[in-house]
Coordinates of N, CA and C and ligand atoms in Angstrom, one line a residue:
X863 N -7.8 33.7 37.3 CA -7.8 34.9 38.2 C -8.5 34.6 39.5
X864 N -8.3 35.1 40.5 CA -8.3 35.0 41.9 C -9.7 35.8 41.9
X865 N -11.3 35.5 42.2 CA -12.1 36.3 41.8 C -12.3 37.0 43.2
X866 N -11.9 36.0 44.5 CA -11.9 37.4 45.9 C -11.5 37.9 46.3
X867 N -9.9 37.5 45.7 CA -9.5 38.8 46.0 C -9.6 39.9 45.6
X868 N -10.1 40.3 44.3 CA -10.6 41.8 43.5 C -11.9 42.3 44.2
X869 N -12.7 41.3 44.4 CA -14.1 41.7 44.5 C -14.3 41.7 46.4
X870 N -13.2 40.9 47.4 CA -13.7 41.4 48.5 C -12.4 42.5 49.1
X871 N -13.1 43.7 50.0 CA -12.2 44.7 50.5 C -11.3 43.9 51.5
X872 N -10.3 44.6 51.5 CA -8.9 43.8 52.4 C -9.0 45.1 53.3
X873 N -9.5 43.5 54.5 CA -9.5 44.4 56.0 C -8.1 44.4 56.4
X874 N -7.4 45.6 57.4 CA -6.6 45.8 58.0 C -6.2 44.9 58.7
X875 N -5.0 44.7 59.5 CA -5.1 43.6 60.2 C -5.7 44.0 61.8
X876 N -5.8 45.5 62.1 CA -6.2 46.3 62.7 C -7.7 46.6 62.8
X877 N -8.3 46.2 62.1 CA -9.3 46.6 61.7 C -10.9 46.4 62.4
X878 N -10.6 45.1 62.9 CA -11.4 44.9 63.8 C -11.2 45.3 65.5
X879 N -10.1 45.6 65.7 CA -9.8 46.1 66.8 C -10.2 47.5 67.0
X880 N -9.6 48.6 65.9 CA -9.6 49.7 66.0 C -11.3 50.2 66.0
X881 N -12.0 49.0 65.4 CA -13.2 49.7 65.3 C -14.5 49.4 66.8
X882 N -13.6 49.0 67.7 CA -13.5 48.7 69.1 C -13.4 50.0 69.9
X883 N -12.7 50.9 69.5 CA -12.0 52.3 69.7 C -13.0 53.3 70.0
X884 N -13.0 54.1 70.9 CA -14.3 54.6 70.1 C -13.6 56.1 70.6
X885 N -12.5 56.5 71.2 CA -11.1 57.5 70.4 C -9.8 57.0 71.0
X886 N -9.0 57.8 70.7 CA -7.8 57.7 71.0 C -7.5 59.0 71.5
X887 N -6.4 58.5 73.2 CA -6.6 59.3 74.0 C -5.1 60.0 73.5
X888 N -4.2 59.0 73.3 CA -2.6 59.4 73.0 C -1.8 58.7 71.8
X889 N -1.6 59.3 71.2 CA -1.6 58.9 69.3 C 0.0 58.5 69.7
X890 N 0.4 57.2 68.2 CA 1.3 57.0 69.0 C 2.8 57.9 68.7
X891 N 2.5 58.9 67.7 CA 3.3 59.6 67.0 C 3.7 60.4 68.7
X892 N 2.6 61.0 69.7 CA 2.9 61.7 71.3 C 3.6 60.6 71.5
X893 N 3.1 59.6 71.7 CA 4.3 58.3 72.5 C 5.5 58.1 72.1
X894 N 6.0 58.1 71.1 CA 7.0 58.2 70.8 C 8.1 59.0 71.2
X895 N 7.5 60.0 70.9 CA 8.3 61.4 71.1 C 8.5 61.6 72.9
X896 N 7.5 61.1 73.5 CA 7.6 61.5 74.8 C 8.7 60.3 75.4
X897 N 8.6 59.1 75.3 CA 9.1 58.0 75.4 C 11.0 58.4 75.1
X898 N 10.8 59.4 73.9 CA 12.7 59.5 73.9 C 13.0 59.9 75.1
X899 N 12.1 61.4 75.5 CA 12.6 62.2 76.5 C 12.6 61.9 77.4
X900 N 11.7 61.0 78.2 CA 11.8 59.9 79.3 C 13.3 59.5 79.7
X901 N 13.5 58.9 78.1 CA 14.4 58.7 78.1 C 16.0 58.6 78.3
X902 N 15.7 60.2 77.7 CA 16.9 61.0 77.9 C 17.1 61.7 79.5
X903 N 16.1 61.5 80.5 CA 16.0 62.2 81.0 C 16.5 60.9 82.4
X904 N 16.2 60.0 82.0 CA 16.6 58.3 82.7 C 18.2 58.4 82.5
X905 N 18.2 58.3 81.1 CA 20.3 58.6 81.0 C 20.6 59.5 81.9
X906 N 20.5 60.9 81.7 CA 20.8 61.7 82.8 C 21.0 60.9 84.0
X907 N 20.4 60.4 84.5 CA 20.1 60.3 86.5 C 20.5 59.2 86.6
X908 N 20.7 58.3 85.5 CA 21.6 56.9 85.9 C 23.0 56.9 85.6
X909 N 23.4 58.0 84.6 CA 24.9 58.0 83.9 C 25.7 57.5 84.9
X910 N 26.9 56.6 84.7 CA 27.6 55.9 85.5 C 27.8 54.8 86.2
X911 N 26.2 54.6 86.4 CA 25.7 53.5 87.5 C 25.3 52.0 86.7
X912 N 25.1 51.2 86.9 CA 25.1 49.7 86.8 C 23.7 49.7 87.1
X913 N 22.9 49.9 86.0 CA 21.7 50.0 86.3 C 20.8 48.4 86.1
X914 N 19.9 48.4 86.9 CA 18.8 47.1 86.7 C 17.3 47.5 86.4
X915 N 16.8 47.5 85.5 CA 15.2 47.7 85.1 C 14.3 46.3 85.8
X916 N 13.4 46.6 86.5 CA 12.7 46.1 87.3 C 11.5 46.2 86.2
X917 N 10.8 45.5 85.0 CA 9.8 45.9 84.5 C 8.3 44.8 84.7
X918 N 7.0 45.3 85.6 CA 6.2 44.5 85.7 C 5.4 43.9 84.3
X919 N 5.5 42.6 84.8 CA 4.3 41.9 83.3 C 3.2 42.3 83.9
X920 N 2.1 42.1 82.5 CA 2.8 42.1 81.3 C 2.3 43.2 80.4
X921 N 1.8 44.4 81.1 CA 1.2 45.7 80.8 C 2.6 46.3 80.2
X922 N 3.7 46.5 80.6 CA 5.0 47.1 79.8 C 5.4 46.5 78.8
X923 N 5.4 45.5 78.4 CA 6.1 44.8 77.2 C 6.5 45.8 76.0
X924 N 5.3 46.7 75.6 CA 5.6 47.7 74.5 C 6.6 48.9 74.7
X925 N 6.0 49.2 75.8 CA 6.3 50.3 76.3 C 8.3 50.4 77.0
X926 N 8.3 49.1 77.4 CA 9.7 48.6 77.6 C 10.6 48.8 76.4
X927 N 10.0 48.3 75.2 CA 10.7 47.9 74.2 C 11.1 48.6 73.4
X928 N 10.2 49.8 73.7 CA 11.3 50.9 73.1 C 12.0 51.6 74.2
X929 N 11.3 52.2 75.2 CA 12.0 52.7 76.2 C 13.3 52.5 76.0
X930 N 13.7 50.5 76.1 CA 15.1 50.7 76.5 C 15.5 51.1 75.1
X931 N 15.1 50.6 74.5 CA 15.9 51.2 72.7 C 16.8 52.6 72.7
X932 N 16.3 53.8 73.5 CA 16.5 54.7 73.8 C 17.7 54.6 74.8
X933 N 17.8 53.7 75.1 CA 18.7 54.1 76.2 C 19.9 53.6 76.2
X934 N 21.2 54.3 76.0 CA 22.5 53.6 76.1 C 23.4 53.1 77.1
X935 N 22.7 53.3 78.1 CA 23.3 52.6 79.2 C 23.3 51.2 79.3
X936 N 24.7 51.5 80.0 CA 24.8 49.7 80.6 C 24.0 49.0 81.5
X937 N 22.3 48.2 81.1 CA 21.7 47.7 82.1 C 21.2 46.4 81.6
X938 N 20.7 45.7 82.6 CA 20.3 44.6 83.1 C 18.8 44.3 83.4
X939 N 18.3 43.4 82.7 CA 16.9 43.4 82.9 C 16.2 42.3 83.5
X940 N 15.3 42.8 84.4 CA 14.7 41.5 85.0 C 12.7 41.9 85.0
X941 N 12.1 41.1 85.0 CA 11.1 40.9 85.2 C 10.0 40.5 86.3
X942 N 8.9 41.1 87.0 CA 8.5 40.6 88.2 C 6.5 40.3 87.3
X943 N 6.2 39.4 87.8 CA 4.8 39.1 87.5 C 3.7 39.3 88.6
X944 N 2.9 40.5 88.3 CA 2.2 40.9 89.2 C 0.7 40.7 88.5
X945 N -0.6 40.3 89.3 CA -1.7 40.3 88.7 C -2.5 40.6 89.5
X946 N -3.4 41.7 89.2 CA -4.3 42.4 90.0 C -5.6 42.2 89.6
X947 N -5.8 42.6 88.2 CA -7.4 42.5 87.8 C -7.8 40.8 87.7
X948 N -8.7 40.0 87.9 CA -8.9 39.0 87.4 C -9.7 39.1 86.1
X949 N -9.1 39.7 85.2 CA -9.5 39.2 84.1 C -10.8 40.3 83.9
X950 N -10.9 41.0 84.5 CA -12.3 42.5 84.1 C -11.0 43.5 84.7
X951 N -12.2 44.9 84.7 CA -11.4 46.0 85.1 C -11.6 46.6 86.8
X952 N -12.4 45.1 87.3 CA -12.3 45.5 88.6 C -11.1 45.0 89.9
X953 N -11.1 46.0 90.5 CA -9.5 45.5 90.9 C -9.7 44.4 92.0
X954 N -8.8 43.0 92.3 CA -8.8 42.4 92.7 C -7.7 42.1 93.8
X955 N -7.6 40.4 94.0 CA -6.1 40.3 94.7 C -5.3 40.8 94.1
X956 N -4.0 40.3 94.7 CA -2.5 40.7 94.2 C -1.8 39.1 94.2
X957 N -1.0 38.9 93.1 CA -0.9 37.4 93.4 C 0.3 37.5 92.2
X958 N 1.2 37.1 92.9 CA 2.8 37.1 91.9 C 2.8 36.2 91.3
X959 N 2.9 36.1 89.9 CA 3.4 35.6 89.4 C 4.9 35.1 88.1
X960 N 5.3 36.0 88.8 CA 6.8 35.9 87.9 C 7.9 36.1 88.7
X961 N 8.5 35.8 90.0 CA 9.7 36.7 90.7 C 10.8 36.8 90.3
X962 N 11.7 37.9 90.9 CA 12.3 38.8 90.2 C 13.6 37.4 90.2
X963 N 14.5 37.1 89.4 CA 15.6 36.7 89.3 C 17.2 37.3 89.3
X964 N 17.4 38.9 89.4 CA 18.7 39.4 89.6 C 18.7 39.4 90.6
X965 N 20.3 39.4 91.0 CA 20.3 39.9 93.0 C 20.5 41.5 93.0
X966 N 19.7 42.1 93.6 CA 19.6 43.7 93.2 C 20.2 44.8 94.8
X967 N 20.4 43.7 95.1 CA 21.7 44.2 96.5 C 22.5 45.8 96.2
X968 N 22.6 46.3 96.2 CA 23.7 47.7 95.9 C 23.5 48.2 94.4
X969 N 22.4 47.5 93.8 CA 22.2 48.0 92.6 C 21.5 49.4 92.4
X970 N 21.5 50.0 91.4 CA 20.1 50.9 91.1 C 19.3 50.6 90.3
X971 N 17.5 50.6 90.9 CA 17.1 49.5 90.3 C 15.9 51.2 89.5
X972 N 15.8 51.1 88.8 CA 14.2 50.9 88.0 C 13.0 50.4 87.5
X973 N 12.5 50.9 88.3 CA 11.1 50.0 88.1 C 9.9 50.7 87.2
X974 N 9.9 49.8 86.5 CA 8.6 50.5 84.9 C 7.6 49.4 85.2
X975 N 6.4 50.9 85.0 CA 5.1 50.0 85.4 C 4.3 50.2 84.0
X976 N 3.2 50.0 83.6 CA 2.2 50.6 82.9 C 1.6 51.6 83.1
X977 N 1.4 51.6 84.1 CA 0.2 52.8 84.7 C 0.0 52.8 86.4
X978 N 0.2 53.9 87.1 CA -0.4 53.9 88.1 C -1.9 54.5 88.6
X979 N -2.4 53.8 89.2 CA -3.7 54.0 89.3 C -4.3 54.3 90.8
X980 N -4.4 52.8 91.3 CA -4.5 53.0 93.0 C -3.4 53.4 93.4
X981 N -2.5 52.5 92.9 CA -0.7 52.5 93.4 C -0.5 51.3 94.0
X982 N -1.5 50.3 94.4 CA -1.5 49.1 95.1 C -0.5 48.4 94.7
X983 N -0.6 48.1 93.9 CA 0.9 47.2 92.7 C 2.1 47.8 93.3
X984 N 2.5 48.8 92.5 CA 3.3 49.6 92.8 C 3.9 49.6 94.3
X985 N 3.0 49.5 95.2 CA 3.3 49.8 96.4 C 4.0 48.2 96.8
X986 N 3.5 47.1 97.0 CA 3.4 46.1 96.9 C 5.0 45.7 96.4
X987 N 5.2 45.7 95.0 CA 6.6 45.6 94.1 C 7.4 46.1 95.3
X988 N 7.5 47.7 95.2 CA 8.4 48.3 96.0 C 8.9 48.1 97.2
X989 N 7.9 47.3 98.0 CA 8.0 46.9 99.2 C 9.0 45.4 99.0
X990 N 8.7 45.1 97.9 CA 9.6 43.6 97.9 C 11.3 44.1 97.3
X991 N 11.1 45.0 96.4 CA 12.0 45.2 96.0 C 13.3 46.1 97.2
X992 N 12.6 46.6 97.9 CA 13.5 47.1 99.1 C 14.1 46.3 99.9
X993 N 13.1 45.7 100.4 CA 14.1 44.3 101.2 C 14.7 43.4 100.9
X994 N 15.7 43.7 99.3 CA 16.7 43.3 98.4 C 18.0 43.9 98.7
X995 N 17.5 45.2 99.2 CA 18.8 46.4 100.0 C 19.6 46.9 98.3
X996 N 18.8 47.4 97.2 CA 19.0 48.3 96.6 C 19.8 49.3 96.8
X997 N 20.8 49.9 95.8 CA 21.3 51.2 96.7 C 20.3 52.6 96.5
X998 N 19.2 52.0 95.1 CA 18.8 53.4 95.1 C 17.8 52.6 94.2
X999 N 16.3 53.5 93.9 CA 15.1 52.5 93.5 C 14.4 53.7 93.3
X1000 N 14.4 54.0 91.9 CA 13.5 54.9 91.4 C 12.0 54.5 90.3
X1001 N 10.9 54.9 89.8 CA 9.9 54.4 89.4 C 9.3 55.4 88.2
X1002 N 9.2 54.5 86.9 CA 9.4 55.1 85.9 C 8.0 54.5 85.4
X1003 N 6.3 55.5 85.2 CA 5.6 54.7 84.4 C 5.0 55.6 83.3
X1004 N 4.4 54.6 82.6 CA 3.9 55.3 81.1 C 2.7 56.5 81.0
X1005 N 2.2 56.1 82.4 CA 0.8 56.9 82.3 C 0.2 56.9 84.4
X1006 N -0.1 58.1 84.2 CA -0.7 57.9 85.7 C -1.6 58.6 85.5
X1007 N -2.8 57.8 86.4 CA -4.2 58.5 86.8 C -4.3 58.7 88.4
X1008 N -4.1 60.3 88.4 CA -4.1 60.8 90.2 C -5.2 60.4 90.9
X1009 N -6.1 60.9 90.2 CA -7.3 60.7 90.8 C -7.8 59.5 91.5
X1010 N -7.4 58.4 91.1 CA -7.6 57.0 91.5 C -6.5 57.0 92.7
X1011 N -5.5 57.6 93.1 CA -4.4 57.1 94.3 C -5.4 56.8 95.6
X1012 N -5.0 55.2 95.8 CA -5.4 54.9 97.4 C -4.4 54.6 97.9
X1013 N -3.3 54.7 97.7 CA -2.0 54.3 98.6 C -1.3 55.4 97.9
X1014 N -0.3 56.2 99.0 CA 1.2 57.0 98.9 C 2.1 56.2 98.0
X1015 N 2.2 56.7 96.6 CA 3.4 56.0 95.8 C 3.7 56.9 94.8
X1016 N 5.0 57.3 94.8 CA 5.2 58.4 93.9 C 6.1 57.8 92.6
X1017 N 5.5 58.6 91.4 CA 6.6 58.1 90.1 C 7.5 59.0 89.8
X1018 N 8.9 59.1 89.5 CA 9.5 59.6 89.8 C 9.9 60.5 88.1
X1019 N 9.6 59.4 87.0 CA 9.3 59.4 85.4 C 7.6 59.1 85.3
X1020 N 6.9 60.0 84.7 CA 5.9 59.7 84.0 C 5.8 60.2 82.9
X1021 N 5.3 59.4 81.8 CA 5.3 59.6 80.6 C 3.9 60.8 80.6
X1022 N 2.5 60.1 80.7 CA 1.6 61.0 80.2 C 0.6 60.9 81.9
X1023 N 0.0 62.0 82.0 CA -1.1 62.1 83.5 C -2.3 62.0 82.3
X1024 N -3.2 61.4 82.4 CA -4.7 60.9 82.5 C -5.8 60.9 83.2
X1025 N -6.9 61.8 82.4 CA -7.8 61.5 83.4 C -8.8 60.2 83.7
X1026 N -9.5 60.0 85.0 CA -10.0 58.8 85.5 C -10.6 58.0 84.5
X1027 N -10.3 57.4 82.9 CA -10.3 56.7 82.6 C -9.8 55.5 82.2
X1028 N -10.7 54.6 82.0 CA -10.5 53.0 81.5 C -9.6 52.9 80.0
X1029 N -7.9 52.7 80.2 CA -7.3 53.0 78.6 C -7.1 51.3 78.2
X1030 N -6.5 51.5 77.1 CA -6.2 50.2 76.4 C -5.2 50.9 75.1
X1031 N -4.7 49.7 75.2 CA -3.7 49.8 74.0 C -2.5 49.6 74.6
X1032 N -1.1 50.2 73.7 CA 0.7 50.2 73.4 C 0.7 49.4 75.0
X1033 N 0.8 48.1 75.2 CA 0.6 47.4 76.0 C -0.5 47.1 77.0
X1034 N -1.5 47.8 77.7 CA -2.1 48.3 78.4 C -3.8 47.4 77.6
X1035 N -4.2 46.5 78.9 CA -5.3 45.4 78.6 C -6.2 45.6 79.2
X1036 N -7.8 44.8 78.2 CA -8.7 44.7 79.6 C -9.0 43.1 79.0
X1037 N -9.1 42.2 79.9 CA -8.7 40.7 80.0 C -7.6 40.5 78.7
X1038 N -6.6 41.0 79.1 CA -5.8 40.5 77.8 C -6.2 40.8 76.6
X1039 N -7.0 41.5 76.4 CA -6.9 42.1 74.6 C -6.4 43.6 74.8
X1040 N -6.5 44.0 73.8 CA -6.0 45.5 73.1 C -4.7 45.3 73.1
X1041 N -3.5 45.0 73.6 CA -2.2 45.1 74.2 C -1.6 45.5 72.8
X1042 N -2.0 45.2 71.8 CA -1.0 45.4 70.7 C -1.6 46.5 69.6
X1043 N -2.4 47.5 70.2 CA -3.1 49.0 69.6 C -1.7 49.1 69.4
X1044 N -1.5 50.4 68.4 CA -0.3 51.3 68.9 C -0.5 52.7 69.9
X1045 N -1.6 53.0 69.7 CA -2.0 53.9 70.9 C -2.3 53.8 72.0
X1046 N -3.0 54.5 72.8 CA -3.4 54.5 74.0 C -4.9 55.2 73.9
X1047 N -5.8 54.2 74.2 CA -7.3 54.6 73.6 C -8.5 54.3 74.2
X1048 N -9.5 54.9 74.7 CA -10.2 54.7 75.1 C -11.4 53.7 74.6
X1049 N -12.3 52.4 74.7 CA -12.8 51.4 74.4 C -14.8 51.9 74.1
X1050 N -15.1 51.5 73.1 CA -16.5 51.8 73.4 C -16.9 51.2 74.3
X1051 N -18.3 51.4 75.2 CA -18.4 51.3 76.3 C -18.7 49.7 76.2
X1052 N -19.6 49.5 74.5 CA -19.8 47.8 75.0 C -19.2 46.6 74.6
X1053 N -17.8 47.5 74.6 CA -16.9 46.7 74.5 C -15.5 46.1 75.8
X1054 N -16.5 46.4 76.6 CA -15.8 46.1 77.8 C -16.2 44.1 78.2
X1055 N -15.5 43.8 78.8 CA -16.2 42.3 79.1 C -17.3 42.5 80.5
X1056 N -18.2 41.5 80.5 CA -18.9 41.8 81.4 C -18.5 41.1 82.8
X1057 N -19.2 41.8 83.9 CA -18.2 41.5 85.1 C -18.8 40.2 86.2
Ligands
IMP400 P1 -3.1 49.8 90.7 O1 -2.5 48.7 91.6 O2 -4.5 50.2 91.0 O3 -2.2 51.0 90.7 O4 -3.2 49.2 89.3 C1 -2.2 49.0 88.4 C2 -2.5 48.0 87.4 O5 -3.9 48.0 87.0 C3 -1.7 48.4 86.1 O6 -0.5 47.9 86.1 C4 -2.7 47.9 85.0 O7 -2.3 46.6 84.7 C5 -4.1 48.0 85.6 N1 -4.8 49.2 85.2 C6 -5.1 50.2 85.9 N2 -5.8 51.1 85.2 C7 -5.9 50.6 83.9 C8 -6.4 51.1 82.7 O8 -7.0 52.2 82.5 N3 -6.2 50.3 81.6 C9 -5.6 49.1 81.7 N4 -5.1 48.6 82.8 C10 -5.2 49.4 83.9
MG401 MG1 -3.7 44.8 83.2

């Protein structure tokens, strides 16, 4: 007989993360549900068109993955690598690292972010992505926090508005951890990295 497995408790594989948590801001049962209607609401306004998803690394990955799930349209997916924080939650350069590979000339493009916050990113992407001569360029993100805007950048889809805090989780990092929560959750405080 196997004597530890009876006698030690079987941690979650979550288990140590979640207890990281100290709540959850957006369960992912709300994500889900909101994420269809995004959804359906994205069909609507593209039906017909030759669409291209413009989605920044690597804060969307989750949030992409179902997004498109939902969506039956005929599109095309490209990727742009943008990096702002170095690695804390204080905001940094801007420094590409992934460029976009479709030619998005007369396309309609979509662009999915994680989150808008300053808008810096955002603003930045958009600016590149126009001088591609798009026929039309709309911006779809998971979560915006108003309160933080230092630049004019408007989302055109937002999943959930947020107040001014520090989230983590369903993609969404601070140096690269939490990304694989299924929620969207706020961190105990000394669980931040130090800066
Ligand atoms: P912005 O340029 O200030 O709008 O920042 C956008 C980027 O900062 C997002 O794509 C995220 O990667 C990151 N970011 C901003 N706020 C948060 C947050 O609360 N949690 C995790 N990442 C965030
Ligand atoms: Mg990030």
């Amino acid at each position: 007989m196997n004597r530890t497995a009876a006698t030690t408790p079987r941690r979650s594989p979550h288990a140590g993360r979640n207890a990281d948590v100290e709540r959850v801001l957006i369960p992912e049962d709300r994500i889900a549900r909101r994420v269809a209607r995004l959804a359906r609401q994205i069909e609507r306004d593209f039906a017909g068109r030759d669409l291209v998803i413009v989605a920044l690394l690597n804060g969307t990955v989750v949030f992409l993955a179902d997004l498109i799930r939902h969506l039956s349209l005929p599109l095309r997916l490209d990727f742009i690598g943008v990096s702002t924080y170095g690695g804390s939650t204080r905001s940094g350069a801007l420094t590409i690292t992934k460029k976009l590979r479709l030619n998005l000339r007369g396309r309609d493009v979509l662009v999915v972010d994680d989150i808008l916050d300053s808008g810096r990113t955002l603003r930045h992407v958009l600016a590149r992505i126009r001088k591609l001569r798009p026929r039309r360029v709309r911006v779809c993100v998971l979560l915006e926090k108003k309160a933080r805007r230092k630049v004019r950048v408007r989302a055109d889809y937002v999943g959930f508005r947020i107040p001014d805090t520090f989230v983590v989780g369903y993609g969404l990092d601070v140096a690269e951890r939490y990304r694989n929560l299924p929620f969207v959750g706020v961190l105990r405080s000394d669980c931040y990295p130090r800066a």
